[in-house]
Coordinates of C-alpha atoms and ligand atoms in Angstrom, one line a residue:
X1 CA -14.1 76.8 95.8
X2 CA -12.3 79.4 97.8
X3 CA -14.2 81.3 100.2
X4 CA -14.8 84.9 99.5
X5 CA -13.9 86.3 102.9
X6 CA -10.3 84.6 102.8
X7 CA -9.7 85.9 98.9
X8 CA -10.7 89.0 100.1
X9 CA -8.3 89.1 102.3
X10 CA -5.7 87.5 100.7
X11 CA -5.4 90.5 98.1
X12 CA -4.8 92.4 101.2
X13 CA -2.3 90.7 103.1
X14 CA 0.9 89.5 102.1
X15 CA 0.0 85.9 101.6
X16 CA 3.4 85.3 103.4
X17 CA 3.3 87.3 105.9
X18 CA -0.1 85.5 108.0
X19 CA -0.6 82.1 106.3
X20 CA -3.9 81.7 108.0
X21 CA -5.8 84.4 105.4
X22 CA -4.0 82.2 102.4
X23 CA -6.4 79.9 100.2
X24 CA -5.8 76.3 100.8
X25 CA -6.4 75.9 96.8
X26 CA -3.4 77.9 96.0
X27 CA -1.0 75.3 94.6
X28 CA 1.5 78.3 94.7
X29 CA 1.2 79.2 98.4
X30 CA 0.7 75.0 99.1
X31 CA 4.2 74.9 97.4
X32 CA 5.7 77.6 99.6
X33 CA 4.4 77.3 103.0
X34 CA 6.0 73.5 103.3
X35 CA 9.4 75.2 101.3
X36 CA 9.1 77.6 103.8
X37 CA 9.4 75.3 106.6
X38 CA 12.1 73.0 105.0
X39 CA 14.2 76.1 104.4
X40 CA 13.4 76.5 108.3
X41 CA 14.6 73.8 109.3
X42 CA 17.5 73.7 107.3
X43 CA 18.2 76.8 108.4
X44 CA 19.4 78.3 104.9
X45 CA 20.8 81.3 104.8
X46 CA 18.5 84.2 103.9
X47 CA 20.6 85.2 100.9
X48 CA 19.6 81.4 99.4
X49 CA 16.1 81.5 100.6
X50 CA 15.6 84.3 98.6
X51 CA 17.3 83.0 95.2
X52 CA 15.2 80.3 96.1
X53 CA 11.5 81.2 96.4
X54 CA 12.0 83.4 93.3
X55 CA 11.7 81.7 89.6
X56 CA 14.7 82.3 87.6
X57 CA 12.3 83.2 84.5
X58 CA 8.6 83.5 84.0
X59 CA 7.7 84.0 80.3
X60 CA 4.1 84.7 79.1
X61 CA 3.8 84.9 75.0
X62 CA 0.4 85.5 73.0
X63 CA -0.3 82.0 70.7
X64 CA -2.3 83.2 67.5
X65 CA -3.4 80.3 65.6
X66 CA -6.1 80.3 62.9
X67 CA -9.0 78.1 63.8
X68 CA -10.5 75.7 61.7
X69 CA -13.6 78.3 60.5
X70 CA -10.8 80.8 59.8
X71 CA -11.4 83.1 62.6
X72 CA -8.1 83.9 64.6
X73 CA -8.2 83.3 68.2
X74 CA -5.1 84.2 70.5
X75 CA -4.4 82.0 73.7
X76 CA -2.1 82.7 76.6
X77 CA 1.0 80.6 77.1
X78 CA 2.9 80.4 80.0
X79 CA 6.9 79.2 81.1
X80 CA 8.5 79.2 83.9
X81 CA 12.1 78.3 84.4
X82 CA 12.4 78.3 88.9
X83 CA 15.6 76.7 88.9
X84 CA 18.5 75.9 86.6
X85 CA 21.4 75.8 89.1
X86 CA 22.0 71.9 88.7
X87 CA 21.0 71.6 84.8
X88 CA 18.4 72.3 82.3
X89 CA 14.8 72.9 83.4
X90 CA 13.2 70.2 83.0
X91 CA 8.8 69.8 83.5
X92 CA 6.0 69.4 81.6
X93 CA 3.5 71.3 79.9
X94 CA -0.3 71.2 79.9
X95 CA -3.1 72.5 78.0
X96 CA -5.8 73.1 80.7
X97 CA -8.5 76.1 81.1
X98 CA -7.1 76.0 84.9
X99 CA -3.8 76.8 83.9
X100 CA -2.5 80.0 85.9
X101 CA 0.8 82.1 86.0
X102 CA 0.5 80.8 90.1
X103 CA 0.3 77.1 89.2
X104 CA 2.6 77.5 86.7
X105 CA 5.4 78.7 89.3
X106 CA 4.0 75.9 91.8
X107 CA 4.5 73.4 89.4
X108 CA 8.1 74.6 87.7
X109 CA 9.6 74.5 91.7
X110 CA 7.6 71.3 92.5
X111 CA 9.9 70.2 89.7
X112 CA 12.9 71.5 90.7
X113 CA 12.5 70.0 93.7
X114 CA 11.4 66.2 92.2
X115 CA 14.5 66.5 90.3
X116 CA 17.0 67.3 93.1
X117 CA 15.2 64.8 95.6
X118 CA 16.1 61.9 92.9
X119 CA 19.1 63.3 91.6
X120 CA 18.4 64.3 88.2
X121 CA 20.8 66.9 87.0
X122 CA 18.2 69.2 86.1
X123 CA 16.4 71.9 87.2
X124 CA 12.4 72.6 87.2
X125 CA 10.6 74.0 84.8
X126 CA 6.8 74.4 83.6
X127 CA 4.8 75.6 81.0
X128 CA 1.0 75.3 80.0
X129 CA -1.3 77.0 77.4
X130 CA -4.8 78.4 78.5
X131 CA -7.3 76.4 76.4
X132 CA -9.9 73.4 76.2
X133 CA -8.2 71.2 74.4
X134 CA -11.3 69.1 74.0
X135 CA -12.9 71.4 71.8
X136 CA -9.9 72.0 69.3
X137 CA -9.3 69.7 65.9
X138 CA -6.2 67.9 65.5
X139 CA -4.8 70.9 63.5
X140 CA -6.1 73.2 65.5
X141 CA -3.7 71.9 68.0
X142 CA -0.8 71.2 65.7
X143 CA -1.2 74.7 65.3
X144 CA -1.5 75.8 69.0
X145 CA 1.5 73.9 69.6
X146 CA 4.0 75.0 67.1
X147 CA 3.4 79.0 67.6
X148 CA 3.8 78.2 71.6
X149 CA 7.2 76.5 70.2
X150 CA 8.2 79.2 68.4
X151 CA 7.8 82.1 70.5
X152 CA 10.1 80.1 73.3
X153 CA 12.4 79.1 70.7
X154 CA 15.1 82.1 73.4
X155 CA 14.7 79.5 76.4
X156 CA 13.6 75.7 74.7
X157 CA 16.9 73.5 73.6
X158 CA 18.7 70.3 75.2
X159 CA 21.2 72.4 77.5
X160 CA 18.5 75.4 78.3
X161 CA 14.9 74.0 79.1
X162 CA 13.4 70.6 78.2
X163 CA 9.6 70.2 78.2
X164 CA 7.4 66.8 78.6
X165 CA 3.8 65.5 78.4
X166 CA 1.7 66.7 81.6
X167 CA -2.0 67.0 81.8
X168 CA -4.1 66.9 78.3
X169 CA -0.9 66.9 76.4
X170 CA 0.9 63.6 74.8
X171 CA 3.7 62.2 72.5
X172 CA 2.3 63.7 69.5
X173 CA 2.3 67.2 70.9
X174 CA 6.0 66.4 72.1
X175 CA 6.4 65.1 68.4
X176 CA 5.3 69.1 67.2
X177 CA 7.6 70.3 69.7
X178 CA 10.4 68.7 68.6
X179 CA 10.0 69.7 65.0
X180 CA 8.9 72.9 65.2
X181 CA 12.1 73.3 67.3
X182 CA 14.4 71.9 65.1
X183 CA 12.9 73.3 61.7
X184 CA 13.9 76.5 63.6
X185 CA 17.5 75.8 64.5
X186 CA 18.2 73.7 60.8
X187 CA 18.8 70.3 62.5
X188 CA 17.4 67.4 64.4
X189 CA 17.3 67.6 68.0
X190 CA 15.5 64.6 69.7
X191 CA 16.8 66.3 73.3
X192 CA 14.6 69.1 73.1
X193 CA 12.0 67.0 74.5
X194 CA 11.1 64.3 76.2
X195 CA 7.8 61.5 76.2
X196 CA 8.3 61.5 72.5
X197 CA 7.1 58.6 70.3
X198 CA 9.9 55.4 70.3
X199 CA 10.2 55.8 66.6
X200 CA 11.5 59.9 67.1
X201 CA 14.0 59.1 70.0
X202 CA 11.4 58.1 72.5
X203 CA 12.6 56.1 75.4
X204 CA 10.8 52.5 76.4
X205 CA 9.1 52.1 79.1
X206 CA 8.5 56.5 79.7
X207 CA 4.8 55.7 79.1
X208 CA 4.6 53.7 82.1
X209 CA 7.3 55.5 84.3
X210 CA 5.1 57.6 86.7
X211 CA 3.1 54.8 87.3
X212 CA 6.0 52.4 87.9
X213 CA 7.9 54.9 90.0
X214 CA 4.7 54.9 92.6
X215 CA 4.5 50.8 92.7
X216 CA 8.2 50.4 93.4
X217 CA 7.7 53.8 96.5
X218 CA 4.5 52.0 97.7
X219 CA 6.1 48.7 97.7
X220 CA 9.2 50.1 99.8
X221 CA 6.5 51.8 102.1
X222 CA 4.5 48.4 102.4
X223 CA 7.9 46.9 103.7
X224 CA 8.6 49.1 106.1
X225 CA 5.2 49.2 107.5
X226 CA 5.5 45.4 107.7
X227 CA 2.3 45.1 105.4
X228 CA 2.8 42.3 103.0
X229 CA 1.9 43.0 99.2
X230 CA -0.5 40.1 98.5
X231 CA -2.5 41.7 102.1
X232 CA -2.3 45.0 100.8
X233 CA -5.5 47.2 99.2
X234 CA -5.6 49.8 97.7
X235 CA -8.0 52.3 96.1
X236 CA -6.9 54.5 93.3
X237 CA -8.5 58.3 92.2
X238 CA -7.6 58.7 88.4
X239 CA -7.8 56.5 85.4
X240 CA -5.1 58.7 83.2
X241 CA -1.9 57.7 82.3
X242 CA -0.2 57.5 86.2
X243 CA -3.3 56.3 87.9
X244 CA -4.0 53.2 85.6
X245 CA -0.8 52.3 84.9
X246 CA -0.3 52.2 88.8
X247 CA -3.3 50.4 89.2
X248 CA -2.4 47.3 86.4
X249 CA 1.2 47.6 87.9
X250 CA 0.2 47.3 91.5
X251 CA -2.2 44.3 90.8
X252 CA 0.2 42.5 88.5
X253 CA 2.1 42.7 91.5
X254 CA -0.8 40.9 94.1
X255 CA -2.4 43.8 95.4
X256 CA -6.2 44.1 95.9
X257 CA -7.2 46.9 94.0
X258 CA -10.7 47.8 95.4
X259 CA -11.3 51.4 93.8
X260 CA -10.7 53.4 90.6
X261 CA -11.9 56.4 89.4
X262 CA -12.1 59.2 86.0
X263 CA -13.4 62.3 86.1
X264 CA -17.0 61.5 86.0
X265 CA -16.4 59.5 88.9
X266 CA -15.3 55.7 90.1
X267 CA -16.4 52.0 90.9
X268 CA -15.4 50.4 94.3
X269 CA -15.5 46.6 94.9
X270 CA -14.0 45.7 97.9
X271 CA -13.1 41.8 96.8
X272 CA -10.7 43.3 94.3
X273 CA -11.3 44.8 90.8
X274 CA -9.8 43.1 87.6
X275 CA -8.2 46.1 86.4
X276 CA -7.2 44.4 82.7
X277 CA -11.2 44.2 82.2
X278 CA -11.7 47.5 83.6
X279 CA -9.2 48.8 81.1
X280 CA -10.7 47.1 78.4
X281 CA -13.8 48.4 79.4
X282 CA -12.6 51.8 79.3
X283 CA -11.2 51.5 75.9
X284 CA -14.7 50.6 74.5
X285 CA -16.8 52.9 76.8
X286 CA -14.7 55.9 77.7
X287 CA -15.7 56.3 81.1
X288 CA -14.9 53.3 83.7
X289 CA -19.2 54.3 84.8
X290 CA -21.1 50.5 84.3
X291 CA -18.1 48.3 84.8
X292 CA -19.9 45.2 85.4
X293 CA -20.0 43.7 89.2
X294 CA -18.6 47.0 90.8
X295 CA -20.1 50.0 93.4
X296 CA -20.1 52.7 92.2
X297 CA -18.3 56.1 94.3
X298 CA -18.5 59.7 94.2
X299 CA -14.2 61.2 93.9
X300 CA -14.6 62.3 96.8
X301 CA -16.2 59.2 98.4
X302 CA -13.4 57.4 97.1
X303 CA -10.6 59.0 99.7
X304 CA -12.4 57.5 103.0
X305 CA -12.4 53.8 101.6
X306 CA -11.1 51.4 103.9
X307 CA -8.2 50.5 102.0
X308 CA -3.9 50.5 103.4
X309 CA -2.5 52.4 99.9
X310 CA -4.6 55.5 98.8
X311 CA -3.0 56.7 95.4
X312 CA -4.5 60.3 94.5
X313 CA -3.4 60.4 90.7
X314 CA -5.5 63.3 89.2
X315 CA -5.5 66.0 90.4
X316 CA -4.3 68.8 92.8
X317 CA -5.9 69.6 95.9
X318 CA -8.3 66.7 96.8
X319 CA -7.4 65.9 100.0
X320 CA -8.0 68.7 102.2
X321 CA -8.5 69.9 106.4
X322 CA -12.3 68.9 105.3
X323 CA -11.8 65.2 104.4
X324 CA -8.1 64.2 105.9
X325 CA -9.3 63.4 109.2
X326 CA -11.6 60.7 107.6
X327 CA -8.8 59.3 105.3
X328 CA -8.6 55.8 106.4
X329 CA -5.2 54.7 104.2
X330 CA -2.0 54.1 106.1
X331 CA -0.1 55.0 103.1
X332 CA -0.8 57.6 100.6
X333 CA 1.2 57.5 97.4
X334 CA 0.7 60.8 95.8
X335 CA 0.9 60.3 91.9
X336 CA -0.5 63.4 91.2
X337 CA 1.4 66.9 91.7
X338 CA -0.1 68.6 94.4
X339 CA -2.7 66.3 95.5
X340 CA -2.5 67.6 99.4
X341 CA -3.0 70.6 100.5
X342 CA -0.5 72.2 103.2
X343 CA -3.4 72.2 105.9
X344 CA -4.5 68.4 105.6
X345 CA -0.4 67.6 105.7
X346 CA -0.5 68.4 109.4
X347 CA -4.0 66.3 109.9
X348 CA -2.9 63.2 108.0
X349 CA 0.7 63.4 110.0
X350 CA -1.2 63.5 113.4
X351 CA -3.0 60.7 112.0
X352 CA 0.2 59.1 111.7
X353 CA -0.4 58.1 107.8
X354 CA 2.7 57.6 105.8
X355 CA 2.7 59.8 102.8
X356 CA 5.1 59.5 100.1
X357 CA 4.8 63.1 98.6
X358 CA 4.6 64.3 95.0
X359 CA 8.0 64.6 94.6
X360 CA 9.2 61.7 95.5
X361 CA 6.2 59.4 94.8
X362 CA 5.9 60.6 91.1
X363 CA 9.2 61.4 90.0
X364 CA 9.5 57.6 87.7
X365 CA 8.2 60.0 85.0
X366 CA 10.9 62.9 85.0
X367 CA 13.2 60.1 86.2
X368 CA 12.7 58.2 82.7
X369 CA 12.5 61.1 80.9
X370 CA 16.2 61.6 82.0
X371 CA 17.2 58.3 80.5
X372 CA 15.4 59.8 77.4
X373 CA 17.5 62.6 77.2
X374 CA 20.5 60.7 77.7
X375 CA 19.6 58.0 75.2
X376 CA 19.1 61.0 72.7
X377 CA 22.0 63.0 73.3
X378 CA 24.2 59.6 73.4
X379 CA 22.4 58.2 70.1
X380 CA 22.5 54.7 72.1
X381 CA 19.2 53.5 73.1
X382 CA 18.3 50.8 75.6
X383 CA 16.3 47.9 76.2
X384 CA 13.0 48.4 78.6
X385 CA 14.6 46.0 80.7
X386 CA 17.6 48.4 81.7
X387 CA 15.2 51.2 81.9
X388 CA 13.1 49.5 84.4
X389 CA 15.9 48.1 86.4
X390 CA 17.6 51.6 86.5
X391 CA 14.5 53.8 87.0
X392 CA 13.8 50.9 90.2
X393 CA 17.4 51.7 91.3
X394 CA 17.1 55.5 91.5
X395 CA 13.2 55.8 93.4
X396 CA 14.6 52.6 96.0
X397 CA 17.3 55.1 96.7
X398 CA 15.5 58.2 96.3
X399 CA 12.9 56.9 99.1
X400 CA 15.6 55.5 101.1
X401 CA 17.2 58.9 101.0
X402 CA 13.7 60.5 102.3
X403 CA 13.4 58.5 104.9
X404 CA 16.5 58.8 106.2
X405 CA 16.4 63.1 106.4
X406 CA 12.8 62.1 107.6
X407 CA 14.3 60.5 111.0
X408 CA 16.9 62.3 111.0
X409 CA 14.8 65.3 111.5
X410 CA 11.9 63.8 112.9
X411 CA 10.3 65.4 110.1
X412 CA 7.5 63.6 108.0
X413 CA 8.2 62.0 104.4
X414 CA 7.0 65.6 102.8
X415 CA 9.1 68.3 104.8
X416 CA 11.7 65.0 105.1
X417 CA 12.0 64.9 100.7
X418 CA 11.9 69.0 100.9
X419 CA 14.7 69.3 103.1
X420 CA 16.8 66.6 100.6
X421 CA 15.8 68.7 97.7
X422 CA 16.4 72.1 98.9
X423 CA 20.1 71.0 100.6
X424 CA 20.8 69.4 97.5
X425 CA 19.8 72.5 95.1
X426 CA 21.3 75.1 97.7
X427 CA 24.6 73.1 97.9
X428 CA 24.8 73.8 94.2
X429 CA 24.3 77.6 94.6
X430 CA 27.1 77.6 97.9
X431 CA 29.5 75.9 95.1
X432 CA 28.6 78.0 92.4
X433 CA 28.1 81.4 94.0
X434 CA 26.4 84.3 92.5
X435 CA 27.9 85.6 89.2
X436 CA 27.5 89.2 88.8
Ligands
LIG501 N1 4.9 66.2 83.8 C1 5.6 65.2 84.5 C2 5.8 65.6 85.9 O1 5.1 66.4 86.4 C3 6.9 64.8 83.8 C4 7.9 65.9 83.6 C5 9.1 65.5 82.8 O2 9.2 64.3 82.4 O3 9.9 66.4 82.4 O4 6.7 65.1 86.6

């Protein structure tokens, strides 16, 4: 909850004029104030720094759908393209009552910059609709959906702006997507999206990309801070799609997973927890609550485990300058977008934690999504084998790459991955230059 005095203020002062009357919840400002620093640092000319804070497009369309009773009710949908310099945007959509025009922009840069820092040639890009998805019927949301489709049909396609799953939104919605989308242009385009089923153009192995992506980071930070992986523990905040797939990964693997959470809250068992049986559990209960033999832990209790890996995977803005001073990880693999805020970054680097930030920790998903859109557009599709082996490839080097500006620097891992981004995005624009 944001404090009333510093909202107050913050409507009166040019949030980047005096970041110390900005909102730490701002996922907009959080976004900027470490771009800003990077750009710093970098010292990027102010033309660039410009072009680069501002989104290229931000498009908000009314989405009439009939509901089931037959009343009609009109949502808000949201784009926003920040970047296209190096290729389509690319970025996910969500259906979330949270969703805001600010977090919108946070998240469409957040992807341009996961793109550049692993390579992708994309840009960023993110949408969401305003709802509560878990109070609409399946048609309701078909519904939803395909209008939201429609009235983007001037910025979606393959070579413009590609959108994926992101939070409360799956293959199936992708699946509306992509045929609302190509009934409108007379053809098949698989491209036009990405995390679709297998059987539509799907790739193998995108449902556990994200997931993957942080276990093959967290295993290159465990090496470098000489921790070995069958030592290592580590307590995980989110039972979705990123935080239990890195949770079954990471044990497969040898590590001692002592906490998960959901939403409603987690289980902690510091001799290890068998994650298949907690998954199991989930499918016939919901809610990981009761898992036999287990603690159990508030969300917030969770971040101040003893543990070495802390993986936030839900949601943004969890660890904050009110708990980062009693995080006790040594590594933080952030699967979630956003999951720090720009105040704790400077607690948890005085505490000399190694973070691997959003954009690098949780790019497997775009990453895989890429392979997608190549498999698609090439009409040759691959074995899970080659897209694990290539997807291990690209975040190895990726995090490699980080560390590297990182010490280079003598930056941390966030500003470090920033700094790789933005040089890469900007060297793009000097090559380019502006077309008038
Ligand atoms: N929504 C995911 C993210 O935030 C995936 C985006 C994509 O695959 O395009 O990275």
């Amino acid at each position: 909850m944001s404090n009333p005095k510093t909202r107050r203020a913050q409507t009166i002062i040019k949030p980047d004029r005096d970041r110390r009357f900005v909102t730490e919840d701002n996922p907009f400002e959080a976004m900027m104030s470490r771009f800003d620093d990077a750009a710093r640092r970098l010292n990027l000319e102010p033309g660039l720094y410009k072009v680069l804070r501002s989104p290229e497009k931000q498009i908000i369309v009314s989405v009439p759908i009939v509901r089931d009773s037959g009343e009609i009710e009109v949502f808000t949908g949201i784009r926003v393209l920040h970047n296209t310099s190096r290729g389509p945007a690319k970025g996910g959509i969500r259906f979330d009552m949270a969703v805001t025009l600010d977090e919108v922009k946070a998240l469409a840069a957040w992807m341009t910059w996961k793109c550049a820092v692993v390579n992708l040639p994309f840009g960023g890009g993110k949408g969401g609709v305003i709802c509560d998805p878990t109070t609409m019927s399946v048609g309701e949301l078909e519904r939803l959906t395909r209008r939201y489709t429609a009235e983007l049909m001037e910025t979606l396609g393959p070579d413009s702006d590609v959108p994926a799953p992101d939070v409360n939104t799956n293959e199936r919605v992708m699946a509306w997507i992509m045929d609302t989308y190509s009934m409108r242009v007379g053809h098949t385009v698989t491209a036009v999206v990405t995390g679709k089923p297998i059987e539509m153009g799907g790739s193998l192995g995108r449902r556990d990309a994200t997931g993957r992506g942080c276990l093959v980071v967290t295993k290159e930070a465990l090496a470098r801070l000489e921790i070995p992986i069958d030592k290592a523990t580590v307590a995980v905040q989110g039972f979705g799609n990123v935080g239990s797939t890195a949770a079954r990964l990471m044990a497969a693997e040898g590590m001692r997973i002592v906490a998960v959470s959901d939403k409603k809250g987690g289980i902690h068992d510091p001799s290890g927890i068998d994650i298949p049986a907690a998954l199991e559990w989930v499918k016939e209960h919901r809610f990981l609550e009761g898992f036999p033999g287990a603690k159990s832990v508030t969300n917030e209790e969770l971040l101040t485990l003893k543990c070495d890996v802390l993986v936030p995977a839900a949601l943004e803005n969890v660890i904050t300058s009110k708990n980062a001073a009693q995080i006790k990880a040594r590594i933080i693999c952030e699967g979630a977008n956003g999951p720090t805020t720009a105040r704790a970054d400077a607690i948890l680097d005085k505490k000399g934690i190694f973070v691997i930030p959003d954009i690098l920790a949780n790019a497997g998903g775009v990453t895989v999504s890429y392979f997608e859109w190549v498999q698609d557009r090439g009409g040759y599709f691959w074995d899970e084998e080659t897209v694990n082996e290539r997807l291990e490839k690209i975040m190895s080097k990726a995090f490699t790459e980080v560390v590297g500006m990182a010490e280079k620097h003598e930056v941390g891992m966030r500003i470090g991955a920033y700094m790789l981004a933005i040089e890469r995005v900007a060297a793009m624009h000097r090559m380019r230059g502006l077309y008038a």
